[in-house]
Short mmCIF file of C-alpha atoms in Angstrom, two decimals:
data_model
loop_
_atom_site.label_atom_id
_atom_site.label_comp_id
_atom_site.label_asym_id
_atom_site.label_seq_id
_atom_site.Cartn_x
_atom_site.Cartn_y
_atom_site.Cartn_z
CA MET R 124 -36.01 -20.64 -8.82
CA TYR R 125 -33.10 -18.22 -8.35
CA SER R 126 -30.04 -19.79 -6.77
CA GLN R 127 -27.57 -17.47 -5.07
CA VAL R 128 -23.96 -18.14 -6.01
CA GLU R 129 -21.52 -17.96 -3.13
CA HIS R 130 -17.83 -17.33 -3.03
CA PRO R 131 -15.79 -20.54 -2.62
CA ALA R 132 -14.86 -19.34 0.85
CA GLY R 133 -18.09 -17.68 1.86
CA GLY R 134 -16.93 -15.80 4.93
CA TYR R 135 -15.42 -12.91 3.00
CA LYS R 136 -17.90 -10.36 4.39
CA LYS R 137 -16.32 -10.83 7.82
CA LEU R 138 -13.36 -8.89 6.44
CA PHE R 139 -15.43 -5.72 6.69
CA GLU R 140 -17.11 -6.06 10.09
CA THR R 141 -16.52 -3.76 13.05
CA VAL R 142 -14.67 -5.33 15.99
CA GLU R 143 -13.76 -4.21 19.48
CA GLU R 144 -10.24 -3.58 20.66
CA LEU R 145 -8.73 -5.79 23.37
CA SER R 146 -7.93 -4.56 26.87
CA SER R 147 -4.92 -6.87 27.04
CA PRO R 148 -3.22 -9.53 24.85
CA VAL R 149 -4.92 -12.90 24.52
CA THR R 150 -3.14 -16.24 24.25
CA ALA R 151 -3.44 -17.95 20.89
CA HIS R 152 -3.96 -21.70 20.58
CA VAL R 153 -1.02 -23.12 18.63
CA THR R 154 -1.19 -26.23 16.49
CA GLY R 155 2.00 -27.45 14.88
CA ARG R 156 5.36 -26.21 16.11
CA ILE R 157 6.46 -22.59 15.78
CA PRO R 158 10.22 -22.28 15.25
CA THR R 159 11.89 -21.14 18.48
CA TRP R 160 14.06 -18.69 16.54
CA LEU R 161 10.91 -16.76 15.53
CA ARG R 162 10.92 -14.07 18.20
CA GLY R 163 9.37 -10.65 17.89
CA SER R 164 6.12 -9.00 16.86
CA LEU R 165 4.10 -8.95 13.65
CA LEU R 166 2.50 -5.49 13.53
CA ARG R 167 -0.28 -4.75 11.05
CA CYS R 168 -2.74 -1.95 10.29
CA GLY R 169 -6.22 -1.89 8.83
CA PRO R 170 -9.76 -0.60 9.38
CA GLY R 171 -11.56 -1.90 12.45
CA LEU R 172 -14.51 0.47 12.88
CA PHE R 173 -16.80 0.65 9.85
CA GLU R 174 -19.49 2.91 11.28
CA VAL R 175 -19.89 5.51 14.02
CA GLY R 176 -23.32 5.18 15.59
CA SER R 177 -25.79 5.21 12.71
CA GLU R 178 -23.31 6.79 10.27
CA PRO R 179 -21.51 4.30 8.01
CA PHE R 180 -18.16 4.63 6.30
CA TYR R 181 -18.51 3.94 2.59
CA HIS R 182 -15.06 3.03 1.26
CA LEU R 183 -12.54 0.31 2.11
CA PHE R 184 -10.03 3.00 3.14
CA ASP R 185 -12.38 4.86 5.48
CA GLY R 186 -12.76 2.61 8.55
CA GLN R 187 -10.91 3.81 11.62
CA ALA R 188 -7.37 2.52 12.10
CA LEU R 189 -6.89 -0.63 14.17
CA LEU R 190 -3.37 -1.74 15.09
CA HIS R 191 -2.80 -5.51 15.44
CA LYS R 192 0.10 -7.37 17.05
CA PHE R 193 1.05 -11.05 17.15
CA ASP R 194 3.86 -11.65 19.63
CA PHE R 195 6.18 -14.66 19.27
CA LYS R 196 8.27 -15.95 22.16
CA GLU R 197 9.66 -19.47 22.66
CA GLY R 198 7.01 -21.06 20.46
CA HIS R 199 4.11 -19.26 22.14
CA VAL R 200 1.91 -16.60 20.53
CA THR R 201 -0.28 -13.81 21.89
CA TYR R 202 -2.58 -11.46 19.97
CA HIS R 203 -3.41 -7.87 20.85
CA ARG R 204 -5.13 -4.96 19.10
CA ARG R 205 -6.01 -1.35 19.83
CA PHE R 206 -7.50 1.50 17.86
CA VAL R 207 -5.03 4.23 16.95
CA ARG R 208 -6.06 7.37 18.84
CA THR R 209 -5.95 9.68 15.84
CA ASP R 210 -7.81 12.97 15.80
CA ALA R 211 -10.33 11.37 13.44
CA TYR R 212 -11.01 8.52 15.88
CA VAL R 213 -11.01 10.51 19.13
CA ARG R 214 -13.33 13.17 17.79
CA ALA R 215 -15.67 10.57 16.29
CA MET R 216 -15.88 8.77 19.63
CA THR R 217 -16.39 12.03 21.51
CA GLU R 218 -19.07 13.47 19.22
CA LYS R 219 -20.56 10.07 18.29
CA ARG R 220 -20.52 10.88 14.59
CA ILE R 221 -18.07 11.00 11.67
CA VAL R 222 -16.26 14.31 12.15
CA ILE R 223 -13.44 14.29 9.58
CA THR R 224 -13.94 13.48 5.89
CA GLU R 225 -12.29 10.21 4.90
CA PHE R 226 -11.24 8.78 1.54
CA GLY R 227 -14.76 7.99 0.34
CA THR R 228 -16.96 9.33 3.16
CA TYR R 229 -17.94 12.96 3.63
CA ALA R 230 -18.22 14.29 7.19
CA TYR R 231 -21.33 16.42 7.41
CA PRO R 232 -21.40 19.48 9.71
CA ASP R 233 -22.55 19.06 13.27
CA PRO R 234 -26.36 19.31 13.12
CA CYS R 235 -26.38 20.65 16.67
CA LYS R 236 -24.56 23.83 15.63
CA ASN R 237 -26.56 26.77 14.40
CA ILE R 238 -26.53 27.83 10.76
CA PHE R 239 -23.97 30.60 11.34
CA SER R 240 -21.35 28.32 12.92
CA ARG R 241 -21.92 25.72 10.19
CA PHE R 242 -21.50 28.42 7.53
CA PHE R 243 -18.29 29.61 9.15
CA SER R 244 -16.87 26.07 9.23
CA TYR R 245 -16.93 25.90 5.42
CA PHE R 246 -14.34 28.68 5.23
CA LYS R 247 -11.81 26.84 7.34
CA GLY R 248 -11.23 24.33 4.57
CA VAL R 249 -11.29 20.55 4.62
CA GLU R 250 -9.61 18.99 7.63
CA VAL R 251 -7.13 16.43 6.30
CA THR R 252 -7.60 13.02 7.88
CA ASP R 253 -4.91 11.41 10.02
CA ASN R 254 -6.63 7.98 9.97
CA ALA R 255 -3.45 5.85 10.07
CA LEU R 256 -4.87 2.57 8.75
CA VAL R 257 -2.45 1.65 5.96
CA ASN R 258 1.03 0.78 7.27
CA VAL R 259 3.57 0.88 10.10
CA TYR R 260 7.24 1.81 9.69
CA PRO R 261 10.24 2.80 11.85
CA VAL R 262 12.06 6.12 11.96
CA GLY R 263 15.11 5.93 14.18
CA GLU R 264 13.97 4.19 17.37
CA ASP R 265 10.34 5.23 16.91
CA TYR R 266 7.44 3.57 15.07
CA TYR R 267 4.73 5.33 13.09
CA ALA R 268 1.33 4.25 11.79
CA CYS R 269 0.42 6.07 8.60
CA THR R 270 -2.07 6.74 5.88
CA GLU R 271 -1.18 8.79 2.76
CA THR R 272 -1.65 12.35 4.03
CA ASN R 273 0.86 14.64 5.74
CA PHE R 274 -0.04 13.18 9.14
CA ILE R 275 1.65 10.12 10.66
CA THR R 276 1.03 8.82 14.17
CA ARG R 277 3.74 7.69 16.55
CA ILE R 278 2.78 4.52 18.40
CA ASN R 279 4.31 2.29 21.07
CA PRO R 280 4.96 -1.07 19.32
CA ASP R 281 4.94 -2.95 22.63
CA THR R 282 1.71 -1.65 24.18
CA LEU R 283 0.05 -0.36 20.96
CA GLU R 284 -0.62 2.95 22.72
CA THR R 285 -0.83 6.10 20.63
CA ILE R 286 1.86 8.64 21.51
CA LYS R 287 1.36 11.66 19.25
CA GLN R 288 0.42 12.95 15.82
CA VAL R 289 3.26 14.21 13.62
CA ASP R 290 2.81 16.62 10.71
CA LEU R 291 5.41 15.92 7.99
CA CYS R 292 4.85 19.40 6.55
CA LYS R 293 6.67 20.84 9.57
CA TYR R 294 9.84 18.94 8.66
CA VAL R 295 10.05 18.73 4.88
CA SER R 296 8.40 20.11 1.74
CA VAL R 297 5.67 17.58 0.93
CA ASN R 298 1.87 17.83 1.02
CA GLY R 299 1.62 14.13 1.85
CA ALA R 300 3.73 10.99 1.67
CA THR R 301 3.17 7.40 0.64
CA ALA R 302 2.54 4.56 3.06
CA HIS R 303 5.40 2.61 1.45
CA PRO R 304 8.71 4.20 2.38
CA HIS R 305 11.93 2.31 1.75
CA ILE R 306 13.89 1.50 4.92
CA GLU R 307 17.56 0.77 4.31
CA ASN R 308 19.49 -1.58 6.55
CA ASP R 309 21.16 1.32 8.40
CA GLY R 310 17.75 2.83 9.16
CA THR R 311 17.69 5.51 6.45
CA VAL R 312 14.14 6.20 5.29
CA TYR R 313 13.25 7.27 1.74
CA ASN R 314 9.74 8.32 0.73
CA ILE R 315 7.95 10.31 -1.97
CA GLY R 316 5.24 12.93 -1.81
CA ASN R 317 3.82 15.63 -4.05
CA CYS R 318 4.57 19.29 -3.47
CA PHE R 319 4.49 22.70 -5.10
CA GLY R 320 7.56 23.19 -7.29
CA LYS R 321 8.81 26.20 -9.26
CA ASN R 322 6.18 28.74 -10.33
CA PHE R 323 3.64 26.88 -8.17
CA ALA R 324 3.69 23.92 -10.54
CA LEU R 325 3.28 20.52 -8.93
CA ALA R 326 6.19 18.15 -8.54
CA TYR R 327 7.12 15.03 -6.58
CA ASN R 328 9.78 15.23 -3.88
CA ILE R 329 11.90 12.31 -2.74
CA ILE R 330 12.59 12.84 0.95
CA ARG R 331 15.34 11.26 3.02
CA ILE R 332 15.23 10.78 6.79
CA PRO R 333 18.65 9.74 8.15
CA PRO R 334 19.16 7.01 10.73
CA LEU R 335 19.47 7.84 14.41
CA GLN R 336 22.80 9.57 15.07
CA ALA R 337 25.02 9.61 18.14
CA ASP R 338 23.44 12.88 19.30
CA LYS R 339 20.09 11.01 19.64
CA GLU R 340 18.25 13.93 18.01
CA ASP R 341 14.95 13.02 16.37
CA PRO R 342 15.85 12.04 12.77
CA MET R 343 12.72 13.86 11.58
CA ASN R 344 14.53 17.13 12.30
CA LYS R 345 17.17 16.17 9.74
CA SER R 346 14.77 15.31 6.92
CA GLU R 347 15.71 16.62 3.50
CA VAL R 348 14.59 16.59 -0.13
CA VAL R 349 17.13 14.73 -2.26
CA VAL R 350 15.56 15.06 -5.71
CA GLN R 351 12.44 16.46 -7.34
CA PHE R 352 10.59 14.72 -10.17
CA PRO R 353 8.55 16.91 -12.54
CA CYS R 354 4.81 16.43 -12.94
CA SER R 355 3.33 15.76 -16.38
CA ASP R 356 0.38 18.04 -15.56
CA ARG R 357 0.89 21.32 -13.77
CA PHE R 358 -2.20 21.16 -11.55
CA LYS R 359 -2.96 17.44 -11.52
CA PRO R 360 -0.46 15.19 -9.78
CA SER R 361 -0.68 11.44 -10.24
CA TYR R 362 -1.74 9.23 -7.37
CA VAL R 363 1.41 7.66 -5.90
CA HIS R 364 1.35 4.65 -3.58
CA SER R 365 4.93 3.33 -3.87
CA PHE R 366 8.19 3.78 -5.77
CA GLY R 367 11.36 1.89 -6.63
CA LEU R 368 14.79 2.19 -4.99
CA THR R 369 18.15 0.56 -5.73
CA PRO R 370 21.60 1.36 -4.32
CA ASN R 371 22.13 3.93 -7.10
CA TYR R 372 18.74 4.87 -8.55
CA ILE R 373 15.23 6.02 -7.68
CA VAL R 374 12.34 5.02 -9.97
CA PHE R 375 9.04 6.89 -10.00
CA VAL R 376 6.15 5.57 -12.10
CA GLU R 377 3.71 8.34 -13.05
CA THR R 378 0.30 6.86 -13.90
CA PRO R 379 -2.78 8.40 -15.59
CA VAL R 380 -4.79 8.36 -12.32
CA LYS R 381 -4.77 12.04 -11.40
CA ILE R 382 -5.79 14.20 -8.44
CA ASN R 383 -7.61 17.33 -9.59
CA LEU R 384 -5.91 19.75 -7.24
CA LEU R 385 -8.25 22.68 -7.96
CA LYS R 386 -11.23 20.48 -7.13
CA PHE R 387 -9.51 19.20 -4.01
CA LEU R 388 -8.72 22.70 -2.74
CA SER R 389 -12.28 23.85 -3.37
CA SER R 390 -13.94 20.71 -2.07
CA TRP R 391 -14.92 22.46 1.19
CA SER R 392 -17.58 24.29 -0.84
CA LEU R 393 -18.97 21.13 -2.44
CA TRP R 394 -21.68 19.55 -0.31
CA GLY R 395 -20.82 15.90 0.21
CA ALA R 396 -17.41 15.97 -1.52
CA ASN R 397 -14.66 13.59 -0.41
CA TYR R 398 -11.20 12.52 -1.58
CA MET R 399 -12.53 10.03 -4.12
CA ASP R 400 -14.47 12.82 -5.85
CA CYS R 401 -11.18 14.54 -6.69
CA PHE R 402 -9.70 11.70 -8.75
CA GLU R 403 -9.90 11.61 -12.52
CA SER R 404 -8.10 9.83 -15.36
CA ASN R 405 -5.95 11.23 -18.15
CA GLU R 406 -7.03 8.95 -20.95
CA THR R 407 -4.21 9.86 -23.32
CA MET R 408 -0.96 10.09 -21.33
CA GLY R 409 -0.30 6.38 -20.75
CA VAL R 410 2.42 5.87 -18.12
CA TRP R 411 5.62 7.87 -17.73
CA LEU R 412 8.59 6.41 -15.85
CA HIS R 413 11.19 8.70 -14.31
CA VAL R 414 14.65 7.80 -13.01
CA ALA R 415 17.04 9.77 -10.81
CA GLU R 416 20.51 9.08 -9.49
CA LYS R 417 20.08 8.45 -5.79
CA LYS R 418 23.39 9.79 -4.48
CA LYS R 419 23.73 12.82 -6.77
CA GLY R 420 20.05 13.72 -6.74
CA ARG R 421 20.16 14.16 -10.51
CA LEU R 422 17.34 13.36 -12.92
CA LEU R 423 18.20 11.21 -15.92
CA ASN R 424 17.12 12.91 -19.13
CA LEU R 425 15.45 9.78 -20.47
CA LYS R 426 11.78 9.62 -21.46
CA TYR R 427 10.40 6.17 -20.67
CA ARG R 428 6.83 5.61 -21.81
CA THR R 429 4.37 2.70 -21.86
CA SER R 430 0.64 2.00 -22.08
CA ALA R 431 -1.79 2.97 -19.32
CA PHE R 432 -2.08 1.09 -16.04
CA ASN R 433 -2.87 1.66 -12.37
CA LEU R 434 -0.04 0.98 -9.95
CA PHE R 435 -0.12 0.52 -6.22
CA HIS R 436 2.73 -1.82 -5.33
CA HIS R 437 6.27 -2.18 -6.59
CA ILE R 438 7.53 -5.74 -6.11
CA ASN R 439 11.23 -4.92 -6.36
CA THR R 440 13.68 -2.90 -8.45
CA TYR R 441 17.31 -3.71 -9.15
CA GLU R 442 20.24 -2.95 -11.45
CA ASP R 443 21.84 -5.34 -13.93
CA ASN R 444 24.50 -4.54 -16.54
CA GLY R 445 23.28 -1.07 -17.45
CA PHE R 446 19.57 -1.79 -17.00
CA LEU R 447 17.00 -1.19 -14.30
CA ILE R 448 14.61 -4.09 -13.75
CA VAL R 449 11.30 -2.80 -12.39
CA ASP R 450 8.80 -5.43 -11.23
CA LEU R 451 5.25 -4.19 -10.60
CA CYS R 452 1.73 -5.29 -9.69
CA THR R 453 -0.29 -3.45 -12.35
CA TRP R 454 -3.97 -3.04 -13.21
CA LYS R 455 -4.48 -2.48 -16.93
CA GLY R 456 -6.05 0.75 -18.15
CA PHE R 457 -6.55 4.30 -16.90
CA GLU R 458 -9.73 3.93 -14.81
CA PHE R 459 -9.05 4.16 -11.07
CA VAL R 460 -9.27 0.73 -9.41
CA TYR R 461 -10.36 2.33 -6.13
CA ASN R 462 -13.70 3.10 -7.81
CA TYR R 463 -14.52 -0.58 -7.25
CA LEU R 464 -13.51 -0.74 -3.58
CA TYR R 465 -16.58 0.78 -2.00
CA LEU R 466 -17.77 -1.39 0.87
CA ALA R 467 -21.18 -1.90 -0.73
CA ASN R 468 -19.43 -3.59 -3.66
CA LEU R 469 -17.16 -5.70 -1.48
CA ARG R 470 -19.98 -6.83 0.80
CA ALA R 471 -22.31 -7.76 -2.04
CA ASN R 472 -23.32 -11.31 -2.85
CA TRP R 473 -20.69 -13.16 -4.81
CA ASP R 474 -22.39 -12.93 -8.20
CA GLU R 475 -22.60 -9.14 -7.85
CA VAL R 476 -18.95 -8.93 -6.71
CA LYS R 477 -17.96 -10.83 -9.85
CA ARG R 478 -20.12 -8.64 -12.08
CA GLN R 479 -18.45 -5.47 -10.80
CA ALA R 480 -14.95 -6.96 -11.04
CA GLU R 481 -15.49 -7.85 -14.68
CA LYS R 482 -15.91 -4.15 -15.47
CA ALA R 483 -12.80 -3.09 -13.55
CA PRO R 484 -9.20 -2.82 -14.76
CA GLN R 485 -7.64 -6.26 -14.89
CA PRO R 486 -4.57 -7.18 -12.84
CA GLU R 487 -1.21 -8.30 -14.19
CA ALA R 488 2.19 -8.69 -12.51
CA ARG R 489 4.79 -7.30 -14.90
CA ARG R 490 8.51 -6.80 -15.39
CA TYR R 491 9.77 -3.67 -17.15
CA VAL R 492 13.40 -3.20 -18.18
CA LEU R 493 14.80 0.33 -18.47
CA PRO R 494 18.09 0.89 -20.35
CA LEU R 495 20.27 3.49 -18.63
CA SER R 496 22.42 4.48 -21.62
CA ILE R 497 21.01 5.42 -25.01
CA ASP R 498 22.67 5.67 -28.43
CA LYS R 499 20.61 7.55 -31.04
CA ALA R 500 22.03 5.20 -33.66
CA ASP R 501 19.85 2.49 -32.11
CA THR R 502 16.58 4.23 -33.01
CA GLY R 503 13.93 1.66 -33.83
CA LYS R 504 15.77 -1.16 -32.10
CA ASN R 505 15.05 -3.11 -28.92
CA LEU R 506 17.68 -1.93 -26.44
CA VAL R 507 17.22 -4.78 -23.94
CA THR R 508 20.05 -7.32 -24.19
CA LEU R 509 19.50 -9.25 -20.96
CA PRO R 510 19.08 -12.95 -21.79
CA TYR R 511 16.52 -13.83 -19.12
CA THR R 512 13.64 -11.50 -19.96
CA THR R 513 11.28 -10.90 -22.86
CA ALA R 514 10.68 -7.26 -21.84
CA THR R 515 11.61 -4.76 -24.54
CA ALA R 516 12.60 -1.09 -24.70
CA THR R 517 12.49 0.52 -28.14
CA LEU R 518 14.05 3.91 -28.90
CA ARG R 519 11.71 6.02 -31.00
CA SER R 520 12.51 8.88 -33.37
CA ASP R 521 11.16 11.42 -30.86
CA GLU R 522 13.76 10.09 -28.35
CA THR R 523 11.13 8.46 -26.14
CA ILE R 524 11.83 4.89 -25.06
CA TRP R 525 8.75 2.69 -25.44
CA LEU R 526 8.57 -0.13 -22.92
CA GLU R 527 6.78 -3.43 -23.35
CA PRO R 528 6.68 -5.69 -20.28
CA GLU R 529 7.32 -9.31 -19.58
CA VAL R 530 4.21 -10.71 -17.90
CA ILE R 531 5.07 -12.48 -14.65
CA PHE R 532 1.50 -13.47 -13.83
CA SER R 533 -1.85 -12.88 -15.47
CA GLY R 534 -5.22 -14.49 -14.82
CA PRO R 535 -8.75 -13.28 -15.55
CA ARG R 536 -9.80 -11.18 -12.55
CA HIS R 537 -7.23 -12.98 -10.39
CA ALA R 538 -4.51 -10.74 -9.02
CA PHE R 539 -1.13 -11.34 -7.48
CA GLU R 540 -0.98 -8.37 -5.10
CA PHE R 541 0.46 -7.02 -1.83
CA PRO R 542 3.91 -8.41 -2.75
CA GLN R 543 6.60 -9.17 -0.20
CA ILE R 544 10.22 -10.13 -0.67
CA ASN R 545 13.06 -10.90 1.69
CA TYR R 546 13.52 -7.13 1.80
CA ARG R 547 16.40 -6.86 4.23
CA LYS R 548 18.56 -9.08 2.04
CA TYR R 549 17.22 -8.47 -1.48
CA GLY R 550 15.52 -5.07 -1.49
CA GLY R 551 16.90 -3.16 -4.48
CA LYS R 552 19.00 -6.16 -5.51
CA PRO R 553 18.65 -9.19 -7.83
CA TYR R 554 16.25 -11.68 -6.28
CA THR R 555 14.44 -14.91 -7.07
CA TYR R 556 11.16 -15.09 -5.16
CA THR R 557 8.31 -12.82 -4.21
CA TYR R 558 5.32 -13.72 -2.05
CA GLY R 559 1.90 -12.18 -2.41
CA LEU R 560 -1.81 -12.41 -1.80
CA GLY R 561 -4.15 -14.05 -4.30
CA LEU R 562 -7.13 -11.79 -5.00
CA ASN R 563 -10.17 -13.35 -6.65
CA HIS R 564 -12.39 -10.52 -7.99
CA PHE R 565 -10.90 -8.15 -5.36
CA VAL R 566 -11.61 -10.66 -2.56
CA PRO R 567 -8.64 -12.39 -0.92
CA ASP R 568 -9.36 -16.12 -1.08
CA ARG R 569 -6.01 -17.89 -1.08
CA VAL R 570 -3.23 -18.28 1.38
CA PRO R 571 -0.18 -16.55 -0.09
CA TRP R 572 0.89 -17.56 -3.54
CA ALA R 573 4.60 -17.93 -4.10
CA ALA R 574 5.45 -16.37 -7.43
CA CYS R 575 8.80 -17.10 -8.96
CA ALA R 576 10.38 -13.97 -10.32
CA VAL R 577 13.22 -14.61 -12.74
CA SER R 578 16.29 -16.20 -11.25
CA LEU R 579 19.45 -14.61 -12.60
CA SER R 580 21.44 -17.77 -12.13
CA THR R 581 19.14 -20.18 -14.00
CA ASP R 582 16.88 -20.37 -17.01
CA ASP R 583 13.79 -20.42 -14.81
CA THR R 584 10.73 -18.70 -16.23
CA PRO R 585 8.14 -16.88 -14.17
CA GLY R 586 5.55 -19.12 -12.59
CA ILE R 587 3.10 -19.17 -9.78
CA SER R 588 2.10 -21.78 -7.25
CA GLY R 589 -0.29 -22.00 -4.33
CA GLY R 590 0.06 -23.62 -0.96
CA PRO R 591 -1.75 -26.84 -0.04
CA SER R 592 -4.41 -24.87 1.84
CA ALA R 593 -5.00 -22.54 -1.08
CA ARG R 594 -8.76 -22.53 -0.71
CA ALA R 595 -9.02 -23.47 2.94
CA ALA R 596 -9.51 -19.94 4.23
CA LEU R 597 -9.58 -16.27 3.39
CA THR R 598 -6.38 -14.35 3.88
CA LEU R 599 -6.80 -10.96 5.41
CA SER R 600 -3.31 -9.67 4.92
CA HIS R 601 -0.46 -9.79 2.53
CA PRO R 602 2.27 -12.15 3.72
CA TRP R 603 5.43 -11.26 5.55
CA ARG R 604 8.49 -13.36 4.76
CA SER R 605 11.05 -13.84 7.51
CA HIS R 606 14.60 -13.05 6.46
CA LEU R 607 15.89 -15.38 9.17
CA ALA R 608 14.91 -18.88 8.11
CA GLY R 609 12.22 -18.66 5.49
CA VAL R 610 8.69 -18.59 6.86
CA VAL R 611 5.64 -16.76 5.56
CA LEU R 612 3.14 -15.27 8.00
CA SER R 613 -0.44 -14.41 7.07
CA ILE R 614 -3.58 -13.59 9.03
CA VAL R 615 -6.51 -15.78 8.03
CA ILE R 616 -10.22 -15.88 8.78
CA SER R 617 -12.24 -19.08 8.66
CA PRO R 618 -14.67 -19.17 5.74
CA GLY R 619 -17.54 -20.65 7.70
CA ALA R 620 -18.58 -21.80 11.14
CA GLY R 621 -15.46 -23.28 12.66
CA PRO R 622 -13.88 -23.72 16.07
CA LYS R 623 -11.92 -20.47 15.77
CA PRO R 624 -12.89 -17.41 13.69
CA ALA R 625 -9.33 -16.37 12.84
CA PHE R 626 -5.73 -17.51 13.02
CA LEU R 627 -2.19 -16.63 12.07
CA LEU R 628 -0.87 -19.07 9.49
CA ILE R 629 2.85 -19.92 9.34
CA LEU R 630 4.09 -21.46 6.10
CA ASN R 631 7.41 -22.86 4.98
CA ALA R 632 8.68 -20.30 2.46
CA LYS R 633 10.32 -22.99 0.32
CA ASP R 634 7.31 -25.18 -0.46
CA MET R 635 4.37 -23.25 1.10
CA SER R 636 3.54 -26.17 3.41
CA GLU R 637 1.94 -25.38 6.74
CA VAL R 638 4.33 -25.19 9.68
CA ALA R 639 1.90 -24.04 12.37
CA ARG R 640 -1.11 -21.90 13.09
CA ALA R 641 -2.04 -19.71 16.06
CA GLU R 642 -5.83 -19.54 16.50
CA VAL R 643 -7.73 -16.82 18.35
CA GLU R 644 -11.33 -16.56 19.57
CA VAL R 645 -12.06 -13.23 17.87
CA ASN R 646 -12.72 -12.13 14.32
CA ILE R 647 -9.93 -10.12 12.67
CA PRO R 648 -10.99 -7.66 9.95
CA VAL R 649 -9.00 -6.84 6.84
CA THR R 650 -5.46 -5.54 7.30
CA PHE R 651 -3.35 -3.86 4.63
CA HIS R 652 0.32 -3.66 5.54
CA GLY R 653 2.76 -3.96 8.41
CA LEU R 654 6.15 -5.18 9.52
CA PHE R 655 7.90 -7.74 11.67
CA LYS R 656 9.73 -6.18 14.62
CA ARG R 657 12.50 -8.45 15.81
CA ALA R 658 12.83 -9.04 19.54
#
């Protein structure tokens, strides 16, 4: 008789269930003792509405944006959440159907309109979604929820109210921007987005938004492009989710996952087409890494190359004795990992989830080392002289520099992903630890792993360890590490029938032991990214 195999923590399907927003914050039940110095708000974004009426969303990145907040004050915790009132959400609620095409879901024309108005709508082009479900970040004194298009949404971090939609195209030359900007300690924001360059060829612009000045003018008005990276393919930009930044350099990793721009621009004429239909892979290019001087805005004429991988998250990037150390969460190969993140796959029974994951690109956390000065006399030699890494960079006769990584973590279909570091102190600088989420066949099933990146002051080698509750519950979010006194925060759902469906877990960052948890009476669906706003 057939026996269904279940995931070790069988509640993973609750990650992808629609929930209701809250009219006001609810008090969480705290066990353990929350440090009194932990004051402020953990803000996170993710999908919270997975269908509109009878119309389902099909991809993980399609559900309508839900903003979550855990407030900490004097050892007490409250939880609040509200849907972001984007155009996509408001129109869906008003018309009771999916109105704007999302990442993997096509919005069909209004059946109530006559054939002439439907025909006319095709010639207006695809309406770009503003579904801000990926991240939250500050600009000046304001906070924005974002996806990866040109639209970001200003929100009130205290009440979670939506204030207004902002179109980045009105301020700076980009067609979209990543959900992972770098925020420097003075408030300067750096981000990257693709754009049309010279002769209508595609390029990638690094944009800079300055911190709030004495004149109190909106920093958006002072946005500027600081450097432009070339594109390896004139009409097919690579998908970009994050980039590297140090005090002196900007690192852009160009992967073989491409957006077919001609198909994207004509997708209004393709019945049922969505964003996912416009992705394709360049099976021969491998990966190109580009470096620019941050302050001068000058590209380095160095051709770094390596074998193909998908990239979503940079762990950290820093400089050391004439080298750039670039730590990444990679997925081996050129096939797009997002092909495996349709909700039907993620909601399947565990044996089917595993079967699909075995076909997908495999994850590996890696360290690449990029030499900044090249001598042609060293052709054929490994240029990396740092004593603490096995990564290599070999100068070839065609003047390309071939990179081979040091593997920080690798396990069959087990990923170290959604990395976090003590960013305020170590972002762009030498560091020792990173914290991340353990993914088991794309399903988060461990409280955050602590992965030891290489310590520059010791002979430590990369390793990975899990907390004592490593299989006690499913984590919904990547962890956030406090820069104040070393705690890790992660939202968790209970795997089965328990007293509380979800809780916020607080771990000691040194040994991953549990400090406290704040339980709530409601389910919390998957969240992607966020920030901690200090009180």
